[in-house]
PDB file of N, CA and C in Angstrom:
ATOM      1  N   MET A   1     222.443 -20.284-143.819  1.00 67.00           N
ATOM      2  CA  MET A   1     222.580 -20.527-145.201  1.00 67.00           C
ATOM      3  C   MET A   1     221.822 -21.861-145.597  1.00 67.00           C
ATOM      4  N   THR A   2     222.020 -22.875-144.830  1.00 83.00           N
ATOM      5  CA  THR A   2     221.445 -24.116-145.076  1.00 83.00           C
ATOM      6  C   THR A   2     220.068 -24.299-144.394  1.00 83.00           C
ATOM      7  N   ASP A   3     219.648 -23.294-143.638  1.00 85.00           N
ATOM      8  CA  ASP A   3     218.404 -23.327-142.863  1.00 85.00           C
ATOM      9  C   ASP A   3     217.192 -23.595-143.800  1.00 85.00           C
ATOM     10  N   ALA A   4     217.156 -22.954-144.956  1.00 89.00           N
ATOM     11  CA  ALA A   4     216.008 -23.117-145.843  1.00 89.00           C
ATOM     12  C   ALA A   4     215.814 -24.562-146.302  1.00 89.00           C
ATOM     13  N   PHE A   5     216.927 -25.262-146.543  1.00 87.00           N
ATOM     14  CA  PHE A   5     216.838 -26.556-146.994  1.00 87.00           C
ATOM     15  C   PHE A   5     216.343 -27.523-145.739  1.00 87.00           C
ATOM     16  N   ASN A   6     216.911 -27.253-144.527  1.00 86.00           N
ATOM     17  CA  ASN A   6     216.459 -28.001-143.428  1.00 86.00           C
ATOM     18  C   ASN A   6     215.061 -27.750-143.124  1.00 86.00           C
ATOM     19  N   ASP A   7     214.648 -26.462-143.219  1.00 90.00           N
ATOM     20  CA  ASP A   7     213.213 -26.081-142.957  1.00 90.00           C
ATOM     21  C   ASP A   7     212.229 -26.808-143.982  1.00 90.00           C
ATOM     22  N   GLY A   8     212.754 -26.974-145.140  1.00 92.00           N
ATOM     23  CA  GLY A   8     211.940 -27.711-146.203  1.00 92.00           C
ATOM     24  C   GLY A   8     212.049 -29.228-146.155  1.00 92.00           C
ATOM     25  N   GLY A   9     212.679 -29.712-145.201  1.00 92.00           N
ATOM     26  CA  GLY A   9     212.804 -31.145-145.006  1.00 92.00           C
ATOM     27  C   GLY A   9     213.863 -31.811-145.814  1.00 92.00           C
ATOM     28  N   ILE A  10     214.746 -31.032-146.414  1.00 90.00           N
ATOM     29  CA  ILE A  10     215.897 -31.627-147.185  1.00 90.00           C
ATOM     30  C   ILE A  10     217.132 -31.630-146.285  1.00 90.00           C
ATOM     31  N   SER A  11     217.735 -32.875-146.261  1.00 92.00           N
ATOM     32  CA  SER A  11     218.991 -32.916-145.424  1.00 92.00           C
ATOM     33  C   SER A  11     220.177 -32.855-146.337  1.00 92.00           C
ATOM     34  N   LEU A  12     220.944 -31.917-146.121  1.00 93.00           N
ATOM     35  CA  LEU A  12     222.174 -31.793-146.898  1.00 93.00           C
ATOM     36  C   LEU A  12     223.327 -32.511-146.307  1.00 93.00           C
ATOM     37  N   HIS A  13     224.113 -33.147-147.230  1.00 94.00           N
ATOM     38  CA  HIS A  13     225.291 -33.961-146.784  1.00 94.00           C
ATOM     39  C   HIS A  13     226.630 -33.350-147.130  1.00 94.00           C
ATOM     40  N   GLU A  14     226.506 -32.387-148.163  1.00 95.00           N
ATOM     41  CA  GLU A  14     227.694 -31.656-148.537  1.00 95.00           C
ATOM     42  C   GLU A  14     227.310 -30.425-149.399  1.00 95.00           C
ATOM     43  N   LEU A  15     228.227 -29.469-149.527  1.00 95.00           N
ATOM     44  CA  LEU A  15     228.014 -28.310-150.437  1.00 95.00           C
ATOM     45  C   LEU A  15     229.014 -28.393-151.540  1.00 95.00           C
ATOM     46  N   ARG A  16     228.619 -27.944-152.737  1.00 92.00           N
ATOM     47  CA  ARG A  16     229.442 -27.937-153.895  1.00 92.00           C
ATOM     48  C   ARG A  16     229.799 -26.468-154.291  1.00 92.00           C
ATOM     49  N   ALA A  17     230.973 -26.262-154.716  1.00 92.00           N
ATOM     50  CA  ALA A  17     231.369 -24.851-155.036  1.00 92.00           C
ATOM     51  C   ALA A  17     232.033 -24.868-156.374  1.00 92.00           C
ATOM     52  N   ASP A  18     231.702 -23.808-157.132  1.00 88.00           N
ATOM     53  CA  ASP A  18     232.437 -23.463-158.408  1.00 88.00           C
ATOM     54  C   ASP A  18     232.382 -21.970-158.545  1.00 88.00           C
ATOM     55  N   GLY A  19     232.844 -21.509-159.621  1.00 86.00           N
ATOM     56  CA  GLY A  19     232.868 -20.040-159.921  1.00 86.00           C
ATOM     57  C   GLY A  19     234.188 -19.457-159.371  1.00 86.00           C
ATOM     58  N   GLY A  20     234.462 -18.280-159.713  1.00 87.00           N
ATOM     59  CA  GLY A  20     235.783 -17.627-159.389  1.00 87.00           C
ATOM     60  C   GLY A  20     236.122 -17.612-157.993  1.00 87.00           C
ATOM     61  N   ALA A  21     235.164 -17.398-157.107  1.00 89.00           N
ATOM     62  CA  ALA A  21     235.460 -17.350-155.667  1.00 89.00           C
ATOM     63  C   ALA A  21     235.783 -18.700-155.031  1.00 89.00           C
ATOM     64  N   ALA A  22     235.467 -19.750-155.755  1.00 93.00           N
ATOM     65  CA  ALA A  22     235.797 -21.094-155.246  1.00 93.00           C
ATOM     66  C   ALA A  22     237.269 -21.388-155.250  1.00 93.00           C
ATOM     67  N   ALA A  23     238.038 -20.503-155.931  1.00 94.00           N
ATOM     68  CA  ALA A  23     239.473 -20.758-156.021  1.00 94.00           C
ATOM     69  C   ALA A  23     240.145 -20.361-154.652  1.00 94.00           C
ATOM     70  N   VAL A  24     239.387 -19.600-153.788  1.00 96.00           N
ATOM     71  CA  VAL A  24     239.950 -19.242-152.492  1.00 96.00           C
ATOM     72  C   VAL A  24     239.734 -20.260-151.443  1.00 96.00           C
ATOM     73  N   ASP A  25     240.840 -20.945-151.087  1.00 97.00           N
ATOM     74  CA  ASP A  25     240.783 -22.046-150.150  1.00 97.00           C
ATOM     75  C   ASP A  25     240.205 -21.587-148.826  1.00 97.00           C
ATOM     76  N   LEU A  26     240.651 -20.489-148.378  1.00 97.00           N
ATOM     77  CA  LEU A  26     240.200 -20.000-147.053  1.00 97.00           C
ATOM     78  C   LEU A  26     238.622 -19.804-146.979  1.00 97.00           C
ATOM     79  N   MET A  27     238.090 -19.229-148.077  1.00 96.00           N
ATOM     80  CA  MET A  27     236.641 -19.142-148.086  1.00 96.00           C
ATOM     81  C   MET A  27     235.893 -20.424-148.001  1.00 96.00           C
ATOM     82  N   LEU A  28     236.395 -21.439-148.819  1.00 97.00           N
ATOM     83  CA  LEU A  28     235.738 -22.740-148.728  1.00 97.00           C
ATOM     84  C   LEU A  28     235.895 -23.363-147.385  1.00 97.00           C
ATOM     85  N   GLN A  29     236.986 -23.236-146.789  1.00 97.00           N
ATOM     86  CA  GLN A  29     237.288 -23.808-145.513  1.00 97.00           C
ATOM     87  C   GLN A  29     236.328 -23.138-144.378  1.00 97.00           C
ATOM     88  N   LEU A  30     236.132 -21.867-144.428  1.00 96.00           N
ATOM     89  CA  LEU A  30     235.318 -21.177-143.551  1.00 96.00           C
ATOM     90  C   LEU A  30     233.766 -21.553-143.861  1.00 96.00           C
ATOM     91  N   GLN A  31     233.424 -21.802-145.071  1.00 95.00           N
ATOM     92  CA  GLN A  31     232.097 -22.248-145.485  1.00 95.00           C
ATOM     93  C   GLN A  31     231.868 -23.581-144.854  1.00 95.00           C
ATOM     94  N   ALA A  32     232.798 -24.505-144.902  1.00 97.00           N
ATOM     95  CA  ALA A  32     232.708 -25.807-144.384  1.00 97.00           C
ATOM     96  C   ALA A  32     232.492 -25.752-142.846  1.00 97.00           C
ATOM     97  N   SER A  33     233.336 -24.963-142.166  1.00 96.00           N
ATOM     98  CA  SER A  33     233.229 -24.889-140.718  1.00 96.00           C
ATOM     99  C   SER A  33     232.072 -24.269-140.276  1.00 96.00           C
ATOM    100  N   ASN A  34     231.611 -23.175-140.893  1.00 93.00           N
ATOM    101  CA  ASN A  34     230.330 -22.530-140.532  1.00 93.00           C
ATOM    102  C   ASN A  34     229.151 -23.370-140.838  1.00 93.00           C
ATOM    103  N   SER A  35     229.061 -24.066-141.898  1.00 93.00           N
ATOM    104  CA  SER A  35     227.915 -24.885-142.229  1.00 93.00           C
ATOM    105  C   SER A  35     227.868 -26.251-141.532  1.00 93.00           C
ATOM    106  N   LYS A  36     229.112 -26.659-141.059  1.00 94.00           N
ATOM    107  CA  LYS A  36     229.324 -28.014-140.488  1.00 94.00           C
ATOM    108  C   LYS A  36     229.046 -29.110-141.498  1.00 94.00           C
ATOM    109  N   LEU A  37     229.316 -28.723-142.814  1.00 96.00           N
ATOM    110  CA  LEU A  37     229.211 -29.667-143.917  1.00 96.00           C
ATOM    111  C   LEU A  37     230.554 -29.624-144.768  1.00 96.00           C
ATOM    112  N   PRO A  38     230.856 -30.744-145.367  1.00 98.00           N
ATOM    113  CA  PRO A  38     231.984 -30.762-146.249  1.00 98.00           C
ATOM    114  C   PRO A  38     231.657 -29.885-147.415  1.00 98.00           C
ATOM    115  N   VAL A  39     232.637 -29.152-147.986  1.00 97.00           N
ATOM    116  CA  VAL A  39     232.541 -28.320-149.153  1.00 97.00           C
ATOM    117  C   VAL A  39     233.402 -28.994-150.260  1.00 97.00           C
ATOM    118  N   LEU A  40     232.923 -29.304-151.422  1.00 97.00           N
ATOM    119  CA  LEU A  40     233.720 -29.865-152.562  1.00 97.00           C
ATOM    120  C   LEU A  40     233.815 -28.814-153.626  1.00 97.00           C
ATOM    121  N   ARG A  41     235.114 -28.516-153.984  1.00 96.00           N
ATOM    122  CA  ARG A  41     235.320 -27.649-155.101  1.00 96.00           C
ATOM    123  C   ARG A  41     235.373 -28.356-156.400  1.00 96.00           C
ATOM    124  N   SER A  42     234.661 -27.927-157.357  1.00 92.00           N
ATOM    125  CA  SER A  42     234.526 -28.525-158.628  1.00 92.00           C
ATOM    126  C   SER A  42     235.865 -28.510-159.359  1.00 92.00           C
ATOM    127  N   THR A  43     236.166 -29.527-160.195  1.00 92.00           N
ATOM    128  CA  THR A  43     237.374 -29.514-161.090  1.00 92.00           C
ATOM    129  C   THR A  43     237.298 -28.323-162.044  1.00 92.00           C
ATOM    130  N   SER A  44     236.145 -27.928-162.385  1.00 87.00           N
ATOM    131  CA  SER A  44     235.908 -26.769-163.259  1.00 87.00           C
ATOM    132  C   SER A  44     235.382 -25.620-162.486  1.00 87.00           C
ATOM    133  N   LEU A  45     236.221 -24.558-162.282  1.00 82.00           N
ATOM    134  CA  LEU A  45     235.704 -23.451-161.536  1.00 82.00           C
ATOM    135  C   LEU A  45     234.560 -22.685-162.285  1.00 82.00           C
ATOM    136  N   GLU A  46     234.508 -22.815-163.576  1.00 79.00           N
ATOM    137  CA  GLU A  46     233.459 -22.128-164.373  1.00 79.00           C
ATOM    138  C   GLU A  46     232.391 -23.155-164.683  1.00 79.00           C
ATOM    139  N   ALA A  47     231.938 -23.927-163.696  1.00 77.00           N
ATOM    140  CA  ALA A  47     230.905 -24.978-163.949  1.00 77.00           C
ATOM    141  C   ALA A  47     229.496 -24.450-163.793  1.00 77.00           C
ATOM    142  N   THR A  48     229.313 -23.078-163.418  1.00 77.00           N
ATOM    143  CA  THR A  48     228.003 -22.582-163.258  1.00 77.00           C
ATOM    144  C   THR A  48     227.212 -22.663-164.472  1.00 77.00           C
ATOM    145  N   ALA A  49     227.646 -22.113-165.626  1.00 83.00           N
ATOM    146  CA  ALA A  49     226.993 -22.148-166.930  1.00 83.00           C
ATOM    147  C   ALA A  49     226.794 -23.567-167.333  1.00 83.00           C
ATOM    148  N   ARG A  50     227.639 -24.475-167.084  1.00 83.00           N
ATOM    149  CA  ARG A  50     227.442 -25.941-167.483  1.00 83.00           C
ATOM    150  C   ARG A  50     226.412 -26.478-166.617  1.00 83.00           C
ATOM    151  N   GLY A  51     226.347 -26.116-165.275  1.00 82.00           N
ATOM    152  CA  GLY A  51     225.210 -26.695-164.562  1.00 82.00           C
ATOM    153  C   GLY A  51     223.902 -26.215-164.935  1.00 82.00           C
ATOM    154  N   ALA A  52     223.760 -24.979-165.322  1.00 86.00           N
ATOM    155  CA  ALA A  52     222.482 -24.459-165.898  1.00 86.00           C
ATOM    156  C   ALA A  52     222.118 -25.120-167.224  1.00 86.00           C
ATOM    157  N   ALA A  53     223.084 -25.377-168.093  1.00 89.00           N
ATOM    158  CA  ALA A  53     222.755 -26.051-169.340  1.00 89.00           C
ATOM    159  C   ALA A  53     222.379 -27.488-169.064  1.00 89.00           C
ATOM    160  N   THR A  54     222.964 -28.080-168.070  1.00 89.00           N
ATOM    161  CA  THR A  54     222.736 -29.466-167.763  1.00 89.00           C
ATOM    162  C   THR A  54     221.346 -29.620-167.212  1.00 89.00           C
ATOM    163  N   LEU A  55     220.977 -28.736-166.324  1.00 87.00           N
ATOM    164  CA  LEU A  55     219.535 -28.730-165.833  1.00 87.00           C
ATOM    165  C   LEU A  55     218.548 -28.562-166.926  1.00 87.00           C
ATOM    166  N   CYS A  56     218.856 -27.701-167.900  1.00 93.00           N
ATOM    167  CA  CYS A  56     218.030 -27.601-169.111  1.00 93.00           C
ATOM    168  C   CYS A  56     217.930 -28.923-169.818  1.00 93.00           C
ATOM    169  N   GLY A  57     219.004 -29.571-169.918  1.00 93.00           N
ATOM    170  CA  GLY A  57     219.042 -30.851-170.651  1.00 93.00           C
ATOM    171  C   GLY A  57     218.232 -31.880-169.878  1.00 93.00           C
ATOM    172  N   LEU A  58     218.210 -31.796-168.558  1.00 93.00           N
ATOM    173  CA  LEU A  58     217.385 -32.736-167.776  1.00 93.00           C
ATOM    174  C   LEU A  58     215.938 -32.442-168.062  1.00 93.00           C
ATOM    175  N   GLY A  59     215.565 -31.194-168.094  1.00 94.00           N
ATOM    176  CA  GLY A  59     214.214 -30.817-168.351  1.00 94.00           C
ATOM    177  C   GLY A  59     213.720 -31.250-169.783  1.00 94.00           C
ATOM    178  N   ALA A  60     214.677 -31.239-170.789  1.00 96.00           N
ATOM    179  CA  ALA A  60     214.397 -31.640-172.120  1.00 96.00           C
ATOM    180  C   ALA A  60     214.401 -33.109-172.379  1.00 96.00           C
ATOM    181  N   GLY A  61     214.810 -33.870-171.298  1.00 95.00           N
ATOM    182  CA  GLY A  61     214.843 -35.373-171.414  1.00 95.00           C
ATOM    183  C   GLY A  61     216.172 -35.945-171.855  1.00 95.00           C
ATOM    184  N   LEU A  62     217.234 -35.152-171.873  1.00 93.00           N
ATOM    185  CA  LEU A  62     218.495 -35.713-172.307  1.00 93.00           C
ATOM    186  C   LEU A  62     219.093 -36.604-171.197  1.00 93.00           C
ATOM    187  N   TRP A  63     218.692 -36.349-170.017  1.00 91.00           N
ATOM    188  CA  TRP A  63     219.113 -37.200-168.806  1.00 91.00           C
ATOM    189  C   TRP A  63     217.762 -37.582-168.178  1.00 91.00           C
ATOM    190  N   SER A  64     217.791 -38.686-167.494  1.00 93.00           N
ATOM    191  CA  SER A  64     216.595 -39.141-166.896  1.00 93.00           C
ATOM    192  C   SER A  64     216.409 -38.762-165.420  1.00 93.00           C
ATOM    193  N   SER A  65     217.471 -38.473-164.680  1.00 91.00           N
ATOM    194  CA  SER A  65     217.352 -38.177-163.235  1.00 91.00           C
ATOM    195  C   SER A  65     218.568 -37.305-162.838  1.00 91.00           C
ATOM    196  N   LEU A  66     218.364 -36.721-161.589  1.00 87.00           N
ATOM    197  CA  LEU A  66     219.501 -36.050-161.031  1.00 87.00           C
ATOM    198  C   LEU A  66     220.688 -36.910-160.579  1.00 87.00           C
ATOM    199  N   ASP A  67     220.292 -38.214-160.315  1.00 89.00           N
ATOM    200  CA  ASP A  67     221.416 -39.147-160.012  1.00 89.00           C
ATOM    201  C   ASP A  67     222.278 -39.309-161.207  1.00 89.00           C
ATOM    202  N   GLU A  68     221.718 -39.345-162.424  1.00 91.00           N
ATOM    203  CA  GLU A  68     222.563 -39.509-163.614  1.00 91.00           C
ATOM    204  C   GLU A  68     223.471 -38.328-163.826  1.00 91.00           C
ATOM    205  N   LEU A  69     222.873 -37.091-163.489  1.00 88.00           N
ATOM    206  CA  LEU A  69     223.695 -35.911-163.634  1.00 88.00           C
ATOM    207  C   LEU A  69     224.791 -35.871-162.560  1.00 88.00           C
ATOM    208  N   ASN A  70     224.531 -36.442-161.374  1.00 86.00           N
ATOM    209  CA  ASN A  70     225.540 -36.473-160.292  1.00 86.00           C
ATOM    210  C   ASN A  70     226.869 -37.161-160.724  1.00 86.00           C
ATOM    211  N   ASP A  71     226.687 -38.164-161.546  1.00 86.00           N
ATOM    212  CA  ASP A  71     227.892 -38.877-162.131  1.00 86.00           C
ATOM    213  C   ASP A  71     228.763 -38.008-162.949  1.00 86.00           C
ATOM    214  N   LEU A  72     228.261 -36.883-163.495  1.00 85.00           N
ATOM    215  CA  LEU A  72     229.020 -36.066-164.404  1.00 85.00           C
ATOM    216  C   LEU A  72     229.798 -35.027-163.596  1.00 85.00           C
ATOM    217  N   TRP A  73     229.609 -34.886-162.320  1.00 86.00           N
ATOM    218  CA  TRP A  73     230.239 -33.770-161.540  1.00 86.00           C
ATOM    219  C   TRP A  73     231.482 -34.434-160.786  1.00 86.00           C
ATOM    220  N   THR A  74     232.581 -33.736-160.918  1.00 91.00           N
ATOM    221  CA  THR A  74     233.752 -34.216-160.202  1.00 91.00           C
ATOM    222  C   THR A  74     234.344 -33.065-159.452  1.00 91.00           C
ATOM    223  N   TYR A  75     235.165 -33.383-158.337  1.00 94.00           N
ATOM    224  CA  TYR A  75     235.778 -32.398-157.538  1.00 94.00           C
ATOM    225  C   TYR A  75     237.197 -32.641-157.429  1.00 94.00           C
ATOM    226  N   ASP A  76     237.975 -31.493-157.132  1.00 94.00           N
ATOM    227  CA  ASP A  76     239.423 -31.647-157.056  1.00 94.00           C
ATOM    228  C   ASP A  76     239.929 -31.459-155.594  1.00 94.00           C
ATOM    229  N   ARG A  77     239.048 -30.898-154.712  1.00 97.00           N
ATOM    230  CA  ARG A  77     239.441 -30.819-153.330  1.00 97.00           C
ATOM    231  C   ARG A  77     238.153 -30.748-152.415  1.00 97.00           C
ATOM    232  N   ARG A  78     238.337 -31.420-151.239  1.00 98.00           N
ATOM    233  CA  ARG A  78     237.251 -31.492-150.247  1.00 98.00           C
ATOM    234  C   ARG A  78     237.738 -30.784-148.977  1.00 98.00           C
ATOM    235  N   PHE A  79     236.827 -29.801-148.484  1.00 98.00           N
ATOM    236  CA  PHE A  79     237.153 -29.084-147.317  1.00 98.00           C
ATOM    237  C   PHE A  79     236.221 -29.601-146.178  1.00 98.00           C
ATOM    238  N   GLU A  80     236.836 -30.151-145.099  1.00 98.00           N
ATOM    239  CA  GLU A  80     236.110 -30.631-144.032  1.00 98.00           C
ATOM    240  C   GLU A  80     235.827 -29.597-142.980  1.00 98.00           C
ATOM    241  N   PRO A  81     234.612 -29.612-142.323  1.00 97.00           N
ATOM    242  CA  PRO A  81     234.344 -28.763-141.141  1.00 97.00           C
ATOM    243  C   PRO A  81     235.410 -28.908-140.105  1.00 97.00           C
ATOM    244  N   GLN A  82     235.901 -27.804-139.471  1.00 95.00           N
ATOM    245  CA  GLN A  82     236.796 -27.814-138.435  1.00 95.00           C
ATOM    246  C   GLN A  82     236.241 -26.919-137.299  1.00 95.00           C
ATOM    247  N   ASP A  83     236.544 -27.368-136.037  1.00 87.00           N
ATOM    248  CA  ASP A  83     236.079 -26.600-134.911  1.00 87.00           C
ATOM    249  C   ASP A  83     237.231 -25.691-134.471  1.00 87.00           C
ATOM    250  N   HIS A  84     237.068 -24.352-134.680  1.00 70.00           N
ATOM    251  CA  HIS A  84     238.137 -23.392-134.393  1.00 70.00           C
ATOM    252  C   HIS A  84     237.781 -22.710-133.061  1.00 70.00           C
ATOM    253  N   SER A  85     236.841 -23.197-132.254  1.00 69.00           N
ATOM    254  CA  SER A  85     236.545 -22.428-131.063  1.00 69.00           C
ATOM    255  C   SER A  85     237.586 -22.317-130.129  1.00 69.00           C
ATOM    256  N   SER A  86     238.511 -23.336-130.033  1.00 60.00           N
ATOM    257  CA  SER A  86     239.559 -23.299-129.012  1.00 60.00           C
ATOM    258  C   SER A  86     240.795 -22.427-129.547  1.00 60.00           C
ATOM    259  N   SER A  87     240.781 -22.025-130.866  1.00 56.00           N
ATOM    260  CA  SER A  87     241.811 -21.207-131.324  1.00 56.00           C
ATOM    261  C   SER A  87     241.591 -19.743-131.473  1.00 56.00           C
ATOM    262  N   THR A  88     240.224 -19.426-131.053  1.00 53.00           N
ATOM    263  CA  THR A  88     239.804 -17.976-131.224  1.00 53.00           C
ATOM    264  C   THR A  88     240.797 -16.999-130.487  1.00 53.00           C
ATOM    265  N   SER A  89     241.121 -17.366-129.259  1.00 51.00           N
ATOM    266  CA  SER A  89     242.041 -16.366-128.481  1.00 51.00           C
ATOM    267  C   SER A  89     243.361 -16.241-129.218  1.00 51.00           C
ATOM    268  N   GLY A  90     243.835 -17.275-129.784  1.00 52.00           N
ATOM    269  CA  GLY A  90     245.059 -17.210-130.492  1.00 52.00           C
ATOM    270  C   GLY A  90     244.944 -16.353-131.781  1.00 52.00           C
ATOM    271  N   THR A  91     243.892 -16.456-132.416  1.00 53.00           N
ATOM    272  CA  THR A  91     243.675 -15.631-133.612  1.00 53.00           C
ATOM    273  C   THR A  91     243.537 -14.170-133.288  1.00 53.00           C
ATOM    274  N   ARG A  92     242.850 -13.913-132.201  1.00 54.00           N
ATOM    275  CA  ARG A  92     242.702 -12.451-131.604  1.00 54.00           C
ATOM    276  C   ARG A  92     244.123 -11.890-131.380  1.00 54.00           C
ATOM    277  N   ARG A  93     244.971 -12.795-130.680  1.00 52.00           N
ATOM    278  CA  ARG A  93     246.359 -12.247-130.382  1.00 52.00           C
ATOM    279  C   ARG A  93     247.144 -11.983-131.689  1.00 52.00           C
ATOM    280  N   GLY A  94     246.954 -12.795-132.653  1.00 53.00           N
ATOM    281  CA  GLY A  94     247.667 -12.727-133.863  1.00 53.00           C
ATOM    282  C   GLY A  94     247.148 -11.438-134.619  1.00 53.00           C
ATOM    283  N   VAL A  95     245.844 -11.166-134.642  1.00 55.00           N
ATOM    284  CA  VAL A  95     245.381  -9.899-135.308  1.00 55.00           C
ATOM    285  C   VAL A  95     245.848  -8.716-134.535  1.00 55.00           C
ATOM    286  N   ALA A  96     245.796  -8.702-133.177  1.00 53.00           N
ATOM    287  CA  ALA A  96     246.266  -7.610-132.434  1.00 53.00           C
ATOM    288  C   ALA A  96     247.737  -7.422-132.678  1.00 53.00           C
ATOM    289  N   ARG A  97     248.512  -8.389-132.714  1.00 53.00           N
ATOM    290  CA  ARG A  97     249.931  -8.262-132.934  1.00 53.00           C
ATOM    291  C   ARG A  97     250.220  -7.709-134.349  1.00 53.00           C
ATOM    292  N   SER A  98     249.485  -8.203-135.383  1.00 51.00           N
ATOM    293  CA  SER A  98     249.714  -7.695-136.780  1.00 51.00           C
ATOM    294  C   SER A  98     249.367  -6.173-136.878  1.00 51.00           C
ATOM    295  N   ASN A  99     248.390  -5.844-136.071  1.00 50.00           N
ATOM    296  CA  ASN A  99     248.034  -4.327-136.079  1.00 50.00           C
ATOM    297  C   ASN A  99     249.156  -3.443-135.489  1.00 50.00           C
ATOM    298  N   THR A 100     249.936  -4.073-134.598  1.00 53.00           N
ATOM    299  CA  THR A 100     251.071  -3.190-133.990  1.00 53.00           C
ATOM    300  C   THR A 100     252.262  -3.234-134.971  1.00 53.00           C
ATOM    301  N   LEU A 101     252.252  -4.023-135.977  1.00 57.00           N
ATOM    302  CA  LEU A 101     253.403  -4.077-136.841  1.00 57.00           C
ATOM    303  C   LEU A 101     253.323  -3.090-137.960  1.00 57.00           C
ATOM    304  N   GLU A 102     252.234  -2.404-138.169  1.00 51.00           N
ATOM    305  CA  GLU A 102     251.995  -1.468-139.146  1.00 51.00           C
ATOM    306  C   GLU A 102     252.815  -0.175-139.072  1.00 51.00           C
TER     307      GLU A 102
END
């Protein structure tokens, strides 16, 4: 997922999430762990349209830089990468056990 940025010489320090799916904590935690980057959930889950409008404003000269726009963005939760490699066997046991309960 982040390979294209890395291949283009852009070093990512975090991922930012908004939209309806960003309300799912598990999805954002998995995203953080898989990308090995912190994931920040926007205070506004419907920030996608606002982001598009803000970039248009940047192009029209309402803001002078991306740094200025960065100050407008806030988050309500940060998901840190976790290493789950040691818990994989426990997860498999839990899944196998849940299948027998049906």
